PDB file of C-alpha atoms in Angstrom:
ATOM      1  CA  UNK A   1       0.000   0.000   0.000  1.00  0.00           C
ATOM      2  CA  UNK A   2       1.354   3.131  -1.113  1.00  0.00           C
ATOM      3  CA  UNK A   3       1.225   6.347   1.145  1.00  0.00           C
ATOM      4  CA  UNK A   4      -0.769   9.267  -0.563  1.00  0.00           C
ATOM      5  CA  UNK A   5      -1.404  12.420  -0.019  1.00  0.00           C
ATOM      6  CA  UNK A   6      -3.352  12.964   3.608  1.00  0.00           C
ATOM      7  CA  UNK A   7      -1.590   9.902   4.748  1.00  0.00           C
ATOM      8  CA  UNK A   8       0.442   9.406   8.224  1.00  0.00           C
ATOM      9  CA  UNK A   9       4.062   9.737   7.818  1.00  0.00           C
ATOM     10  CA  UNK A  10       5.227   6.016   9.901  1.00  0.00           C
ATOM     11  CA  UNK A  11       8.596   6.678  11.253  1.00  0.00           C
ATOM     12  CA  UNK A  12      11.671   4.508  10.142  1.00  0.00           C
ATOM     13  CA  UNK A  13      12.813   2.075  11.854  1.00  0.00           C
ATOM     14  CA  UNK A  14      16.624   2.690  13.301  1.00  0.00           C
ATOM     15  CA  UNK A  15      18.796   0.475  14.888  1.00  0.00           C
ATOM     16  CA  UNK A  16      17.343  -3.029  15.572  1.00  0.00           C
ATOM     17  CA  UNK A  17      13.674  -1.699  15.648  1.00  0.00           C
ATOM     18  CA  UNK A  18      11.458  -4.022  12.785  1.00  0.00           C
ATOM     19  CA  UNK A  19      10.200  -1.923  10.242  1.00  0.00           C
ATOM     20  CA  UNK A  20       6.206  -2.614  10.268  1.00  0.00           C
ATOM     21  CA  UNK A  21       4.101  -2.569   7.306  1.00  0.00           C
ATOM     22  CA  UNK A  22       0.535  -4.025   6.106  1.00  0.00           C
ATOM     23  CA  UNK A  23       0.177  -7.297   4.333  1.00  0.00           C
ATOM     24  CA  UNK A  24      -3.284  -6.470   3.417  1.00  0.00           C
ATOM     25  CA  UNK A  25      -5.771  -3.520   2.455  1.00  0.00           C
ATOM     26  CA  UNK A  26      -8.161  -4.501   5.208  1.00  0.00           C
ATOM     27  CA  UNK A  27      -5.174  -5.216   8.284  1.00  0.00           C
ATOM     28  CA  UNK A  28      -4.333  -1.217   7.336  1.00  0.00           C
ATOM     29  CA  UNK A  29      -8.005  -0.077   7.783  1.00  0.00           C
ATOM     30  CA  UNK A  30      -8.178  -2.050  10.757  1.00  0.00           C
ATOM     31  CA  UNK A  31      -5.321  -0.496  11.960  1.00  0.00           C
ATOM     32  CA  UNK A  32      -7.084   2.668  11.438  1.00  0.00           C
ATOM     33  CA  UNK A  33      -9.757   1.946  13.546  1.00  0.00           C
ATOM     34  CA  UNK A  34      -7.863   0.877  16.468  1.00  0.00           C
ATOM     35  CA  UNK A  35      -5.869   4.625  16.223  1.00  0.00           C
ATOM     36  CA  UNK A  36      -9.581   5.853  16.319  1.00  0.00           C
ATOM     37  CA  UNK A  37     -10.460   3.912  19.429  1.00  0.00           C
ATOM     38  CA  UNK A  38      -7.471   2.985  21.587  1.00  0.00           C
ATOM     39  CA  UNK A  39      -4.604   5.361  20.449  1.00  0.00           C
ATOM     40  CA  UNK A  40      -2.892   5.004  23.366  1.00  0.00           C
ATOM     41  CA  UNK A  41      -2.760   0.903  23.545  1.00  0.00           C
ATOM     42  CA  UNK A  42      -2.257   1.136  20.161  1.00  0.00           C
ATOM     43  CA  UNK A  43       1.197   3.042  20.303  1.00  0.00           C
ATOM     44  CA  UNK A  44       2.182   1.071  23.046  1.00  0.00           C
ATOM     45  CA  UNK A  45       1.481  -1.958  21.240  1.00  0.00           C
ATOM     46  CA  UNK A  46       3.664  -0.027  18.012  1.00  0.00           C
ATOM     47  CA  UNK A  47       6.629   0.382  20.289  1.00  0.00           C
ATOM     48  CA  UNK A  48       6.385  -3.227  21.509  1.00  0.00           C
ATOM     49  CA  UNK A  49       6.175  -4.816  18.278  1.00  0.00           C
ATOM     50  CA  UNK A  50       8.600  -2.848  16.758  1.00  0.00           C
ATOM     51  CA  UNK A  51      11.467  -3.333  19.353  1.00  0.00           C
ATOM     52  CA  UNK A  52      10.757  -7.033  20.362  1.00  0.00           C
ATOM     53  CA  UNK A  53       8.319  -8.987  18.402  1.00  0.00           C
ATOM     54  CA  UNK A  54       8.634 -12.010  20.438  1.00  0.00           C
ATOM     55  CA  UNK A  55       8.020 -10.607  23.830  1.00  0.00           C
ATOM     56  CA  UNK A  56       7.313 -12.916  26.290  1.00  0.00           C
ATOM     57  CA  UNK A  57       6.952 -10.379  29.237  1.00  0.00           C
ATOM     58  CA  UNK A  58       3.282 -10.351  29.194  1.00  0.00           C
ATOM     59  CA  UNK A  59       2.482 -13.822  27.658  1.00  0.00           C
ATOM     60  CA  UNK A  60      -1.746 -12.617  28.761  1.00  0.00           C
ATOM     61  CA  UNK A  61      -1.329  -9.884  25.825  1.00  0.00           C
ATOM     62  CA  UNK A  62       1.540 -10.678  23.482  1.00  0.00           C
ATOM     63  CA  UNK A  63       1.932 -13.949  22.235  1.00  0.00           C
ATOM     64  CA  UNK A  64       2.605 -16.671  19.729  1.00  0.00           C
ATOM     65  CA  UNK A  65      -0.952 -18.392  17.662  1.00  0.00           C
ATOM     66  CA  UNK A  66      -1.344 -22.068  19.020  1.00  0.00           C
ATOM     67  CA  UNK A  67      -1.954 -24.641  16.630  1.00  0.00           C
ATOM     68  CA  UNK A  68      -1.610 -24.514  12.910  1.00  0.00           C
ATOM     69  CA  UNK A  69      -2.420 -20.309  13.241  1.00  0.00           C
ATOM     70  CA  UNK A  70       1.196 -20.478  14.853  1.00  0.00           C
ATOM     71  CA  UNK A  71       3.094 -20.519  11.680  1.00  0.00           C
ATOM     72  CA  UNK A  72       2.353 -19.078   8.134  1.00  0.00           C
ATOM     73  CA  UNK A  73       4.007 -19.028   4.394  1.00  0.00           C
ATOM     74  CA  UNK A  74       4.629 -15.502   3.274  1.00  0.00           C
ATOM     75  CA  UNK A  75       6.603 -14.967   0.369  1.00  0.00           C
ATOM     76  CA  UNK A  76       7.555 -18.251   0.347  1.00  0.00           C
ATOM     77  CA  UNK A  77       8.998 -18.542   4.041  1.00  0.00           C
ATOM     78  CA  UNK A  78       7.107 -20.006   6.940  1.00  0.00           C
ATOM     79  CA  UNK A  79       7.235 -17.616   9.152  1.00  0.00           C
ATOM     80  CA  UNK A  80       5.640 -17.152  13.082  1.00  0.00           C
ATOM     81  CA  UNK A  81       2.597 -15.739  14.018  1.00  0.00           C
ATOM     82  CA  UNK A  82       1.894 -13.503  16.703  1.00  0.00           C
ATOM     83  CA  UNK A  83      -0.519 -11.807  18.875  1.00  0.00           C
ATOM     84  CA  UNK A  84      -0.680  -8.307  20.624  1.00  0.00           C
ATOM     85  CA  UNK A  85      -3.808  -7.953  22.460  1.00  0.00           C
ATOM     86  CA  UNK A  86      -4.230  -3.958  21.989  1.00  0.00           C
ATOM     87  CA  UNK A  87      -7.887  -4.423  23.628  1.00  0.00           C
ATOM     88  CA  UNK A  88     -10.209  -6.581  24.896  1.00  0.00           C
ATOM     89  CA  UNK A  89     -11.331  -7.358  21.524  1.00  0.00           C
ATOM     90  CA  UNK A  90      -9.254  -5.254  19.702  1.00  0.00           C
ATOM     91  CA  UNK A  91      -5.966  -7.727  18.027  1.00  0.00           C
ATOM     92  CA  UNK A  92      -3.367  -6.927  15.958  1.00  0.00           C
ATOM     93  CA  UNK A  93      -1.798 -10.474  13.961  1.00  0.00           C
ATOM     94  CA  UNK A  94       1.441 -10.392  12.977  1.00  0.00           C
ATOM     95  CA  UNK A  95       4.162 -12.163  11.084  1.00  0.00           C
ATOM     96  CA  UNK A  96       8.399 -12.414  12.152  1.00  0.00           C
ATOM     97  CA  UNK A  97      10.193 -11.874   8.794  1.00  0.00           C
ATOM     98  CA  UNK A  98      14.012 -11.797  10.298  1.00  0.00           C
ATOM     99  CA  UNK A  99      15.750 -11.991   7.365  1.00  0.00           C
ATOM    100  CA  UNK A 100      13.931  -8.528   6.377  1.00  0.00           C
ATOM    101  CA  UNK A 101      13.826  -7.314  10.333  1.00  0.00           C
ATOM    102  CA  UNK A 102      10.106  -6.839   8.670  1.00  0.00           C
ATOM    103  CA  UNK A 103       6.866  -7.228  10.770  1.00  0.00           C
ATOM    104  CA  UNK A 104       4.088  -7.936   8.309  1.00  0.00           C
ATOM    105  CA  UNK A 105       0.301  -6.925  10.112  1.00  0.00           C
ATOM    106  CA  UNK A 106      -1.969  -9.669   8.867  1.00  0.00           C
ATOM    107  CA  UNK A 107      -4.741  -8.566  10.774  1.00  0.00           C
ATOM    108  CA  UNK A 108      -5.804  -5.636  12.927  1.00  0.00           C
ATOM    109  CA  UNK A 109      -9.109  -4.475  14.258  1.00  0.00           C
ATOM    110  CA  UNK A 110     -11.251  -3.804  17.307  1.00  0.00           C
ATOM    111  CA  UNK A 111     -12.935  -6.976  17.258  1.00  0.00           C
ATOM    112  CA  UNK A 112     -11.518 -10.769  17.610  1.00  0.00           C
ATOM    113  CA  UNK A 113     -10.501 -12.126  14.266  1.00  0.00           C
ATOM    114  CA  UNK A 114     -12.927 -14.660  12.199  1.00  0.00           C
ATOM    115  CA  UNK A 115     -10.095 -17.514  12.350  1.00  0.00           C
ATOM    116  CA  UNK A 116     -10.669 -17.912  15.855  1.00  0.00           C
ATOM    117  CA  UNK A 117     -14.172 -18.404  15.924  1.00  0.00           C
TER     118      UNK A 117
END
């Protein structure tokens, strides 16, 4: 997704920080809506993500997918899943890409995605 004009300008990522960006059109307007509703959780959940992406200091809120959500092929690479609760409902899904230090957003939203149901 390319930025256009009107758009938030993300900063880079520096250092060992993960560069984030959206694997689909619908995990950006998710995104979106969380920053509508829970700014606040949302840049915590941001910083988190970006800095460590396999957290395991609050295994409750950030976490790897059980079962077969736990690993997915992108681009060709399995990769792992993950978790950051940013609400009670609200989720944002994520895939590790290491070799890129890229975190690809597979799903965000206020409400629990469909795959769990």
């Amino acid at each position: 997704m390319s930025p256009k004009r009107g758009d938030r300008a993300a900063p880079p990522p520096i250092g060992a920080a993960y560069d984030l960006r959206f694997a689909t059109t619908e995990a950006a307007k998710g995104w979106d809506e969380l920053s509508r509703h829970a700014a606040g959780n949302l840049r915590r959940a941001f910083d988190k993500i970006r800095s460590t992406p396999r957290a395991t200091d609050d295994p409750a809120r950030h976490h790897r997918l059980k079962g077969k959500l736990g690993s997915t092929l992108w681009k060709g690479q399995a990769m792992e899943h993950w978790q950051y609760e940013v609400t009670g409902g609200g989720r944002i899904w994520y895939l590790v890409d290491d070799a890129d230090r890229t975190v690809w957003i597979t799903h965000s939203g206020t409400g629990h995605p469909k795959a769990t149901d």
